[in-house]
CSV table of C-alpha atoms and ligand atoms in Angstrom, one decimal:
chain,number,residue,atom,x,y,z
A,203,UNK,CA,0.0,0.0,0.0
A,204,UNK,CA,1.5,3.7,-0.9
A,205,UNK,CA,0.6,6.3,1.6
A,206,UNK,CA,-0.8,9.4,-0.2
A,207,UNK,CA,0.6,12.1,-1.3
A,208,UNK,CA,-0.2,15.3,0.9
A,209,UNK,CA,-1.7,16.7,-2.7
A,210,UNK,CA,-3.7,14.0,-2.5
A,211,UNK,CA,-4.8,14.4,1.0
A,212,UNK,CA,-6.2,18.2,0.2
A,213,UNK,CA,-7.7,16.8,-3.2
A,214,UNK,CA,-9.7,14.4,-1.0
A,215,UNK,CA,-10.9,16.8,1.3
A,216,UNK,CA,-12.1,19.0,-1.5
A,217,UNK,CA,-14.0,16.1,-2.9
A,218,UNK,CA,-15.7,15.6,0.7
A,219,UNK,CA,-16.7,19.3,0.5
A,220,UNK,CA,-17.8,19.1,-2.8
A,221,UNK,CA,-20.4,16.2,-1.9
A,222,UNK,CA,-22.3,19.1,-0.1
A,223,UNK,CA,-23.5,20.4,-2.5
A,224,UNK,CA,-25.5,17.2,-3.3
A,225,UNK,CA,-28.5,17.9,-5.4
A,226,UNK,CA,-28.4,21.6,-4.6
A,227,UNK,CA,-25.4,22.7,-7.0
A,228,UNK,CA,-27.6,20.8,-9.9
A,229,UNK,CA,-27.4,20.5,-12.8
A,230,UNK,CA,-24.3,22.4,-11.7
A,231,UNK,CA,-21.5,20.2,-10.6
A,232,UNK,CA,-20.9,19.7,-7.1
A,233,UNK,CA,-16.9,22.1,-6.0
A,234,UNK,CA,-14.8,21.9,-3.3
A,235,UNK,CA,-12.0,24.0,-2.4
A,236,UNK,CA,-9.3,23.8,-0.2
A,237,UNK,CA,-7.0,26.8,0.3
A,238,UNK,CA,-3.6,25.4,1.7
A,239,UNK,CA,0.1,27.4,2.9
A,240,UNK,CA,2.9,25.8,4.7
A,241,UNK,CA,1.2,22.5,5.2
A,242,UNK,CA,-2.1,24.2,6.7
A,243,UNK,CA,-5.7,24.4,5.4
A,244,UNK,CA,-6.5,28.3,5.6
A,245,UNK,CA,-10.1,28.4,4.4
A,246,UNK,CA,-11.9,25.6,3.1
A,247,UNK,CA,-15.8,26.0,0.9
A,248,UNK,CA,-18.0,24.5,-1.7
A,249,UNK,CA,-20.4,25.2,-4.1
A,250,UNK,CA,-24.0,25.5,-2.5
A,251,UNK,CA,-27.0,26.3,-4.5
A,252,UNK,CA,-27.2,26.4,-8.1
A,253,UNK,CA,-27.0,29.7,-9.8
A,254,UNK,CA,-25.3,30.7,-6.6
A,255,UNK,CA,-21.5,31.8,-6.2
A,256,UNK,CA,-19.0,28.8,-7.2
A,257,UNK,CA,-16.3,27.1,-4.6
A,258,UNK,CA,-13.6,29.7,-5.4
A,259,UNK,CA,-15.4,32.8,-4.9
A,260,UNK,CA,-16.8,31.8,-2.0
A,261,UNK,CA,-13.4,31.1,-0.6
A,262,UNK,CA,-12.3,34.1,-1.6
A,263,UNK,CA,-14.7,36.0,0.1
A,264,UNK,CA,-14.1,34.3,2.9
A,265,UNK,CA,-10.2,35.0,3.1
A,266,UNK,CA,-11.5,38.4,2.7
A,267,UNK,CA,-13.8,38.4,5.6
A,268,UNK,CA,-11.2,36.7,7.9
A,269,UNK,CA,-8.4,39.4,6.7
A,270,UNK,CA,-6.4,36.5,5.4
A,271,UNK,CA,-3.9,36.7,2.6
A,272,UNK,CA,-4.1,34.1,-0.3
A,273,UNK,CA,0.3,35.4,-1.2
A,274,UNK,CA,1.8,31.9,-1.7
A,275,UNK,CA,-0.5,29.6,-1.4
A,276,UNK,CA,-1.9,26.8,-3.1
A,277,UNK,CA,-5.4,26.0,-3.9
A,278,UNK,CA,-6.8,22.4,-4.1
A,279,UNK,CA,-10.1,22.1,-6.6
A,280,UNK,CA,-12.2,19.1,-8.0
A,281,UNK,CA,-12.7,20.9,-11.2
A,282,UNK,CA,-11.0,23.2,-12.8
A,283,UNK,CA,-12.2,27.1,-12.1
A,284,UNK,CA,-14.5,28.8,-14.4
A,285,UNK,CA,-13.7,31.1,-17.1
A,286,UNK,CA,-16.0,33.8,-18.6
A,287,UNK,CA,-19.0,33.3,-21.2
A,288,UNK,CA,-22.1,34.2,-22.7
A,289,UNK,CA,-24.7,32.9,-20.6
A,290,UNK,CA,-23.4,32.4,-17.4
A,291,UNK,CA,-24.7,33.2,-14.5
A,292,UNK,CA,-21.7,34.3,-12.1
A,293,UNK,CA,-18.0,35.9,-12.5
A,294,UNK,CA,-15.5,33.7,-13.9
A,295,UNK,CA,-13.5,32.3,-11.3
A,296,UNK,CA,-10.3,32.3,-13.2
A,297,UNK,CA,-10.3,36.1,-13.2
A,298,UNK,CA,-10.9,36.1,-9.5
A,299,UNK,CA,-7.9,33.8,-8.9
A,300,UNK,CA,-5.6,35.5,-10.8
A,301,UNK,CA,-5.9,39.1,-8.8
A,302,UNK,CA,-5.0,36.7,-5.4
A,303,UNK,CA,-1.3,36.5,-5.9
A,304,UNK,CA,-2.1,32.2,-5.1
A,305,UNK,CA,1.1,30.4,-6.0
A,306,UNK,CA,-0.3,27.2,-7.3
A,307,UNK,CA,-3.3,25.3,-8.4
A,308,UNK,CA,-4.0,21.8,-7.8
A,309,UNK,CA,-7.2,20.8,-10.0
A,310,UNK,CA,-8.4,16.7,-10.1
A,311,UNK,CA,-10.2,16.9,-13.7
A,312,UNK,CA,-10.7,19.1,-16.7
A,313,UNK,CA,-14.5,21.2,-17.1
A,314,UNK,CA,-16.5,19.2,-19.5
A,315,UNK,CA,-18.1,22.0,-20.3
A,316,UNK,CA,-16.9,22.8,-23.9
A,317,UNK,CA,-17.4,26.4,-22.9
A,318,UNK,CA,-14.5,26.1,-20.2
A,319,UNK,CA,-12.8,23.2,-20.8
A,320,UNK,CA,-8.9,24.1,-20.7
A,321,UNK,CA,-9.5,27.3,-20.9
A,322,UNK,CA,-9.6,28.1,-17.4
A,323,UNK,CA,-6.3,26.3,-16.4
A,324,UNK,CA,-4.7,28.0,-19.7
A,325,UNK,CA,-5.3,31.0,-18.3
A,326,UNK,CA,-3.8,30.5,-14.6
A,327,UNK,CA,-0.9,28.8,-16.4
A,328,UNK,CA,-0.1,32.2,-18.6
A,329,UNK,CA,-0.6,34.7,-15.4
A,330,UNK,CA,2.2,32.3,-14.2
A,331,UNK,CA,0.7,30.0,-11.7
A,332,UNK,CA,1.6,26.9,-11.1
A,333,UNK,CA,-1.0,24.2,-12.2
A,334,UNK,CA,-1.0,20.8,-11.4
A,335,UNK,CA,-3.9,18.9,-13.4
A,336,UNK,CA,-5.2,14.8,-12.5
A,337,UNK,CA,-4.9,14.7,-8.9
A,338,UNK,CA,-7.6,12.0,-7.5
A,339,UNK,CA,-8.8,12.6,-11.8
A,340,UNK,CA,-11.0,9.3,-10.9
A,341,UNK,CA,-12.8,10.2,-8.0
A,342,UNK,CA,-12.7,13.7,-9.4
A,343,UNK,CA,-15.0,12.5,-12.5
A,344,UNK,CA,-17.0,9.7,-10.7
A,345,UNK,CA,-18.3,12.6,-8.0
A,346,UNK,CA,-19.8,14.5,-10.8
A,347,UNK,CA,-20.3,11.4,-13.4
A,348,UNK,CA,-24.1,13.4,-14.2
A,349,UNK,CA,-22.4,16.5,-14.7
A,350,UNK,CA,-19.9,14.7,-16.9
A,351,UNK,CA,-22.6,12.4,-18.6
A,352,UNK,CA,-24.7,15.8,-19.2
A,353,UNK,CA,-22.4,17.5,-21.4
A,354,UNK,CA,-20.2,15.1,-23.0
A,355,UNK,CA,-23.2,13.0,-24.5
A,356,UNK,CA,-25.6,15.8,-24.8
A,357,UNK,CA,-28.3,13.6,-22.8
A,358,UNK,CA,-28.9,13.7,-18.8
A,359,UNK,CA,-27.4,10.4,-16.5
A,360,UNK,CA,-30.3,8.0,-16.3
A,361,UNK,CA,-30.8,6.1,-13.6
A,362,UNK,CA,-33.8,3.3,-13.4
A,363,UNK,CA,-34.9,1.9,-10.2
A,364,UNK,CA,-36.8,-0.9,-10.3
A,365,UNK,CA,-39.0,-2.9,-7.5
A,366,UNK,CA,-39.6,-6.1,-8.4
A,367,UNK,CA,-40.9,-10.0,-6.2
A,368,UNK,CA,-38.4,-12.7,-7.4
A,369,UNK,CA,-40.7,-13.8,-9.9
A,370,UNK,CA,-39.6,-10.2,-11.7
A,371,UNK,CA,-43.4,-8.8,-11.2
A,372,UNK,CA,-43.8,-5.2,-10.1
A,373,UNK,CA,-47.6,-5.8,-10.0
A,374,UNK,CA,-50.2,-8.2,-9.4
A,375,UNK,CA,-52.6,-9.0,-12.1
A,376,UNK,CA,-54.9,-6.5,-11.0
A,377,UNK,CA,-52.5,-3.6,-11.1
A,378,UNK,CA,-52.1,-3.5,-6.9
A,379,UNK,CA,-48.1,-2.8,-6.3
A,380,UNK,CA,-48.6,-1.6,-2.8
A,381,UNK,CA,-46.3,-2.5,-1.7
A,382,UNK,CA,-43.2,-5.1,-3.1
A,383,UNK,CA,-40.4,-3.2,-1.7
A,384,UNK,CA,-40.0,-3.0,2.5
A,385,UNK,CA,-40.8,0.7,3.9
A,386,UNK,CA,-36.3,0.6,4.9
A,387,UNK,CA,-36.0,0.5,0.8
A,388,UNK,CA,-39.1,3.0,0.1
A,389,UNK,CA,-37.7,5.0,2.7
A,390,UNK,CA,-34.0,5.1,0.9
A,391,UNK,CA,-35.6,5.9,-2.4
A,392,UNK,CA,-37.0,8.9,-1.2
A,393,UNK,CA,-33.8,10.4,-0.5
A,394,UNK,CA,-32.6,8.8,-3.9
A,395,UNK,CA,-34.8,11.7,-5.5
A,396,UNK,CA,-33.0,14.5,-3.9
A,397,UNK,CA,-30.1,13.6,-5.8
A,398,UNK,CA,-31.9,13.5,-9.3
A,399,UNK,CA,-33.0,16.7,-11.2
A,400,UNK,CA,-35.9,14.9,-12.2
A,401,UNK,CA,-37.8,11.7,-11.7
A,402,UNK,CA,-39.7,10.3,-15.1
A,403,UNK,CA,-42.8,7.9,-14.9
A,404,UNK,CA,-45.3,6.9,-17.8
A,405,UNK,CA,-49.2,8.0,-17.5
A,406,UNK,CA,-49.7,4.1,-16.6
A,407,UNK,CA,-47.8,4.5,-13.2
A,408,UNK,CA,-49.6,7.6,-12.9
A,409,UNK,CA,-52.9,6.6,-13.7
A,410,UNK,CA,-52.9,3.6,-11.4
A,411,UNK,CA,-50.8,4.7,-8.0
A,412,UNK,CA,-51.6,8.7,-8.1
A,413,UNK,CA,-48.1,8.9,-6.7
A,414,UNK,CA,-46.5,12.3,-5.4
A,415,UNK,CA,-43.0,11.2,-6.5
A,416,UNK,CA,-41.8,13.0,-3.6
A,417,UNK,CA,-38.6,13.6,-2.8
A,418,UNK,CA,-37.3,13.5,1.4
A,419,UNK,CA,-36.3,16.8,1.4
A,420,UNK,CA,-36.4,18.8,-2.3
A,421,UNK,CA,-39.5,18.6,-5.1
A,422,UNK,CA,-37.7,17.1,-8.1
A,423,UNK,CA,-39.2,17.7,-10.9
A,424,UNK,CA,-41.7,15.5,-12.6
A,425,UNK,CA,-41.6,14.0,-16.3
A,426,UNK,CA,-44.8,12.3,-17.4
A,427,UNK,CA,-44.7,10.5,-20.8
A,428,UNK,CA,-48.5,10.7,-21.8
A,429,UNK,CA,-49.0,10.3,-25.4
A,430,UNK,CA,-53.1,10.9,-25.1
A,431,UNK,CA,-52.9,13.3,-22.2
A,432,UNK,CA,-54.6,11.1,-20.3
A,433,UNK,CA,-53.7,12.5,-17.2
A,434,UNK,CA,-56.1,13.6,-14.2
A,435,UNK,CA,-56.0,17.0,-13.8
A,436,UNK,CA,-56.1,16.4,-10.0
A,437,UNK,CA,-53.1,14.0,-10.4
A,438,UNK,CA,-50.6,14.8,-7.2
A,439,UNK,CA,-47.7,15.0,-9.8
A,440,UNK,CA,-49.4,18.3,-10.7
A,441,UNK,CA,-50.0,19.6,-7.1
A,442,UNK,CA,-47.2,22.2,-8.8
A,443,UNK,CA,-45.8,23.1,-12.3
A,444,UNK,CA,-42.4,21.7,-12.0
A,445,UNK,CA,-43.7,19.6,-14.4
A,446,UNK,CA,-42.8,18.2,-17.9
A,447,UNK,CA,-46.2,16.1,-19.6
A,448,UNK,CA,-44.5,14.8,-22.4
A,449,UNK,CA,-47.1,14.0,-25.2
A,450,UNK,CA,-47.6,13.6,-28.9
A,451,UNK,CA,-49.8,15.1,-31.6
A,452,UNK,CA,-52.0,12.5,-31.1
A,453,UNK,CA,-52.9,14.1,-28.0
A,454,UNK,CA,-56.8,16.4,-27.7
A,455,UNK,CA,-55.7,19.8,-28.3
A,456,UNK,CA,-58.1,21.6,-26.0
A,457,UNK,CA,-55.9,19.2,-23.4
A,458,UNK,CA,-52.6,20.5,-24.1
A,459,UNK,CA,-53.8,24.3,-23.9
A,460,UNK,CA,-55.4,24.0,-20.5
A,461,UNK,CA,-52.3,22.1,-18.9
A,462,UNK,CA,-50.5,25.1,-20.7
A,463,UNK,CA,-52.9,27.4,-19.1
A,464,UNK,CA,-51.9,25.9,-16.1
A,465,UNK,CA,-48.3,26.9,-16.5
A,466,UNK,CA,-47.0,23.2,-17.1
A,467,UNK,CA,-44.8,22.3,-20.0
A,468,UNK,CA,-46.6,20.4,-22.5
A,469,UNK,CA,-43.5,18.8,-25.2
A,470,UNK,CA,-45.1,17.5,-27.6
A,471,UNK,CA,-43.7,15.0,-30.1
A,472,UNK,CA,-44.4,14.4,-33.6
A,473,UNK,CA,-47.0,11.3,-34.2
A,474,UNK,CA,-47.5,9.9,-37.9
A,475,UNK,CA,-51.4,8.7,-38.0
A,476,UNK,CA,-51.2,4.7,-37.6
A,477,UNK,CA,-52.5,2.8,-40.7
A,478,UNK,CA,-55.6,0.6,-41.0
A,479,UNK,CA,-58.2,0.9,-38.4
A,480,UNK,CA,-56.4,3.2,-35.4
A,481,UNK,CA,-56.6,5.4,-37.9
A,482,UNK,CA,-60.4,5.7,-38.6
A,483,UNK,CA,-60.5,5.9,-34.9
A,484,UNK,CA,-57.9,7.8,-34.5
A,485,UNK,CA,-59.0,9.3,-30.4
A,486,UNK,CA,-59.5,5.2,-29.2
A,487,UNK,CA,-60.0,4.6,-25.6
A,488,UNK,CA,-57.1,3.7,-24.2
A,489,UNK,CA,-54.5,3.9,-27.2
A,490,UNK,CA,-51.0,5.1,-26.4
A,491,UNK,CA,-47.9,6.1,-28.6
A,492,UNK,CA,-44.6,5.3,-27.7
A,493,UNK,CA,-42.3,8.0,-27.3
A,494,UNK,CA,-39.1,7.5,-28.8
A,495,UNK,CA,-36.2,7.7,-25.7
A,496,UNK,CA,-33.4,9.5,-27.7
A,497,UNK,CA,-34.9,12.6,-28.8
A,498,UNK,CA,-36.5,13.2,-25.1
A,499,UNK,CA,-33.4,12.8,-23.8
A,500,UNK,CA,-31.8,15.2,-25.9
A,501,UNK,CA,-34.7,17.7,-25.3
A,502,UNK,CA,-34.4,17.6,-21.7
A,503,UNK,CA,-30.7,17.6,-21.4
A,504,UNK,CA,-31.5,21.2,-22.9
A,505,UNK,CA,-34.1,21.9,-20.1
A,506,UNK,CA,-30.9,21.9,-18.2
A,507,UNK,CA,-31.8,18.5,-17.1
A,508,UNK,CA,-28.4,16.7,-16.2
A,509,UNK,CA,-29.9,13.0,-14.2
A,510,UNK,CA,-33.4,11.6,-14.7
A,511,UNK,CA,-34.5,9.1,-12.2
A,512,UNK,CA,-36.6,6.6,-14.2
A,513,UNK,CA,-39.2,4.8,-12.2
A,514,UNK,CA,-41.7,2.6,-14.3
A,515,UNK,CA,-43.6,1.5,-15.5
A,516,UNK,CA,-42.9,-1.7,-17.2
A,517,UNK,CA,-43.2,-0.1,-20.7
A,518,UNK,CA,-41.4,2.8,-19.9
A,519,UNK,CA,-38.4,0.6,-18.1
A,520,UNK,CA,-38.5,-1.4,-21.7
A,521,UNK,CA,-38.5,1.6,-23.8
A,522,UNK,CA,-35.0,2.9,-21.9
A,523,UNK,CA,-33.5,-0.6,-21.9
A,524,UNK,CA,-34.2,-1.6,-26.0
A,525,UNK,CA,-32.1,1.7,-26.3
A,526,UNK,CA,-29.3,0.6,-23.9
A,527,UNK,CA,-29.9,4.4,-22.4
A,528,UNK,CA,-29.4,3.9,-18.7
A,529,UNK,CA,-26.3,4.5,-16.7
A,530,UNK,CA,-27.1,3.2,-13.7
A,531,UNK,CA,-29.7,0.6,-12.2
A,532,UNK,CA,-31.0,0.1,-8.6
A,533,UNK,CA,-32.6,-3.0,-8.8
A,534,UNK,CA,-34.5,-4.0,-5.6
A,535,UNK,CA,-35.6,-8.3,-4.9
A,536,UNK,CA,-38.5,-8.5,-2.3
A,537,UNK,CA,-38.5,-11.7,-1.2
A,538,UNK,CA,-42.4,-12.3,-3.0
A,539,UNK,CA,-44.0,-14.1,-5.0
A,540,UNK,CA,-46.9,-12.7,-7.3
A,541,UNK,CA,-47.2,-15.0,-10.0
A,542,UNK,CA,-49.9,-15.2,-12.4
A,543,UNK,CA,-49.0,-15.0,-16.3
A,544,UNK,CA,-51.1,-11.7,-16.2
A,545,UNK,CA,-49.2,-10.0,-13.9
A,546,UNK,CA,-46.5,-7.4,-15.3
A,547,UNK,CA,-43.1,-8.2,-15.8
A,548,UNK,CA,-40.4,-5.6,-14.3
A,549,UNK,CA,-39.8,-5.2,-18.2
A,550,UNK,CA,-41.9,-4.4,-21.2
A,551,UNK,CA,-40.8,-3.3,-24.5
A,552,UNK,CA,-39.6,-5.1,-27.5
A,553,UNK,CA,-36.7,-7.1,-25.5
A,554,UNK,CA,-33.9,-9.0,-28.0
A,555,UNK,CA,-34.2,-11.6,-30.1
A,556,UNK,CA,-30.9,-13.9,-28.6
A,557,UNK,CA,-29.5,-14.1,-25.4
A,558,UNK,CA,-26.2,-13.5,-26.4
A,559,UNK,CA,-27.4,-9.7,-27.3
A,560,UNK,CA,-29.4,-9.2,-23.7
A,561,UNK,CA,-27.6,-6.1,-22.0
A,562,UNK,CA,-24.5,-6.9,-20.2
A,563,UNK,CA,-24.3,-5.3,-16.7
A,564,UNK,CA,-21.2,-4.4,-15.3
A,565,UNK,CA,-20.3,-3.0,-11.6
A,566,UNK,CA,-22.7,-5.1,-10.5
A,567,UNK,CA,-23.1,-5.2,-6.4
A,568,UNK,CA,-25.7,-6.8,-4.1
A,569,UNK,CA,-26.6,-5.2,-0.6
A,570,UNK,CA,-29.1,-6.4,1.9
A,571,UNK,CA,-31.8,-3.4,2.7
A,572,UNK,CA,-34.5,-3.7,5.0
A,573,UNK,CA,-36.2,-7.5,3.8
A,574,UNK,CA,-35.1,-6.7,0.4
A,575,UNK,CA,-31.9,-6.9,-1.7
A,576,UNK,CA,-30.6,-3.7,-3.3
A,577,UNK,CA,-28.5,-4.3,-6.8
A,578,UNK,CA,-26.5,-1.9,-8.1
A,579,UNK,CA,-25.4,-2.0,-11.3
A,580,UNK,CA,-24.2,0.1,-14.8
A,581,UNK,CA,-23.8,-1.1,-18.3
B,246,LIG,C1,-16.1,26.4,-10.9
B,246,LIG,N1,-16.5,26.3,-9.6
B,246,LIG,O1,-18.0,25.9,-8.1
B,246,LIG,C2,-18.6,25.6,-10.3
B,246,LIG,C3,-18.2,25.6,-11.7
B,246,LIG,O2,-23.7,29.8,-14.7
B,246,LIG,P1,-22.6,29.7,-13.7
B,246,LIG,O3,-21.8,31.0,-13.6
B,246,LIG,O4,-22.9,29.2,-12.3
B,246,LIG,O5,-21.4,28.8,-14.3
B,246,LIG,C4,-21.8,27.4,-14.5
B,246,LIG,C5,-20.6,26.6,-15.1
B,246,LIG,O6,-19.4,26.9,-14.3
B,246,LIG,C6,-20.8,25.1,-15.1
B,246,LIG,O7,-21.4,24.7,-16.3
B,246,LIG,C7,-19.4,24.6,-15.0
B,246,LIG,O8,-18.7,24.6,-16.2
B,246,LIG,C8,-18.7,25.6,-14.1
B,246,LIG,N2,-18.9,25.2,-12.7
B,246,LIG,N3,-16.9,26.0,-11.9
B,246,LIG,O9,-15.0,26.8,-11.2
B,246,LIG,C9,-17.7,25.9,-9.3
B,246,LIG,N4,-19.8,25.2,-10.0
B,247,LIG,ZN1,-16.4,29.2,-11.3
């Protein structure tokens, strides 16, 4: 075992202050920063609250407050600082930096941001400073993989949870899902949300539970995939607006303008008219569209969406997993068993044709909560 370095050390603590800002910096990234002379932390912060000032400036402002200069020192960051754009919300960092005589910067990983990327460290590098880049670049990343995920692919970090017996049922025949999972696991998912930006279920889930999708201690939003706007307007994902009902142009119009009169975003996708008889009746009770995954991704990635929590139902599960668009699963075993050939599988959707082409998880981990197993898993 090699002891770490005392860069290291710093790096880590800036990661721990960084974690903070958990769900509140979003779809920011979460930023630590650790101001360090002589061997001794002089002023530590973090990034709190989205739109908010960033790590540096907030240490800065406290050196200032404490009377303390920054002459000589180094600074230990997750990410490296900010540089000015169009768009942005708060002074660039860099600039900041630069008029505080600092002697060196320690940054984990590069800004994925395309508008920063490099640019900031370039700058400290031709004032002079010292920078030192891919300290702890691992953890660095993995702390902010939704960030990361966000604006390298151009789609937010998806995340499914799924509650299934272990005969893989997340309902009974008759629709009744209350409950599978023990309240220890229902309890943990609650505080799951806080994490996400937004939490995605189809009109089915809705329909049937009349959930709140909750969160423990923040309202995420809520994405709805409704093709027919079938939706109750006294659902309790509407008790607010931070709602996206994500239809198609299949949908009633009078619908769509009084959830738009209501101040909720109605998206509404593009539906070709199906051939032979849905056609001739083209408003049938009870038909639905799919909604094809990639575009919506992409569409709410540029509602400054960065992680969608995706939790059912069994069509909407299948629709993510026939496009292989899920990061990360939390898959939850309660030791039931529903039965009954009627009774809904954990996944719908069209599903592969050969075994040899089923999705290969990776990562893959098993924890025991409450009476139920927790697996964790990417692909
Ligand atoms: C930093 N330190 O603490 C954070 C950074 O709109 P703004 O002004 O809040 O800027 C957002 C961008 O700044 C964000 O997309 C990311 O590139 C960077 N975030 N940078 O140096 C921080 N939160
Ligand atoms: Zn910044």
């Amino acid at each position: 075992m090699t002891l770490p370095t005392s860069d290291e050390i710093f790096m880590h603590r800036a990661l721990q202050l960084a974690r903070h800002g958990e769900g509140l910096a979003s779809p920011n990234p979460m930023v630590g920063a650790v101001l360090v002379r002589g061997g001794r932390i002089l002023g530590e912060a973090f990034h709190k609250q989205f739109g908010g000032a960033h790590a540096e400036q907030m240490l800065i402002q406290d050196m200032r407050a404490r009377k303390i200069q920054m002459a000589g020192a180094t600074l230990y960051l997750n990410l490296e600082p900010c540089v000015e754009y169009s768009g942005k919300k708060t002074p660039a960092c860099t600039r900041a930096l630069l008029d505080s005589k600092i002697l060196r910067v320690v940054v984990a990983c590069t800004d994925p941001n395309p508008k920063v990327s490099g640019r900031g460290i370039n700058a400290l590098r031709k004032a002079g400073i010292q920078v030192e880049v891919g300290c702890l670049k691992d953890e660095a990343e993995k702390l902010n993989e939704k960030f990361f995920t966000w604006m390298r692919t151009g789609r937010p970090f998806v995340c499914m949870k799924v509650a299934m017996s272990l005969d893989g049922k997340i309902a009974a025949k008759t629709g009744d899902s209350k409950w599978i999972t023990s309240e220890t696991s229902r309890a943990w998912v609650h505080e799951l949300r806080d994490t996400y930006d937004a939490i995605l279920v189809g009109i089915g889930t809705v329909a049937k539970d009349n959930p709140q999708l909750a969160g423990k201690k923040r309202e995420p939003k809520r994405i709805i995939l409704d093709s027919m706007l079938r939706i109750s307007p006294k659902a309790k994902v509407l008790r607010d607006s931070n709602v996206i009902l994500v239809t198609t142009t299949r949908a009633p119009r009078n619908k769509i303008q009084y959830f738009q009169k209501r101040g909720i975003v109605c998206k509404i996708f593009h539906q070709r008219p199906t051939r032979g008889k849905a056609k001739r009746i083209p408003r049938q009770e009870g038909a639905t569209f799919k909604i094809s995954i990639p575009p919506l991704l992409r569409f709410l990635a540029q509602q400054g969406v960065s992680s969608v929590l995706v939790e059912g139902g069994s069509e909407v599960f299948g629709s993510f997993i026939d496009k292989k668009m899920v990061d990360r699963f939390y898959w939850f075993i309660a030791p039931k068993i529903i039965g009954g050939r009627n009774a809904k599988p954990a996944i719908g959707g069209e599903g592969v044709l050969k075994v040899a082409r089923s999705l290969q998880l990776k990562n893959w981990s098993v924890h025991e909560m409450g009476t139920d197993l927790l697996i964790e898993a990417s692909i």
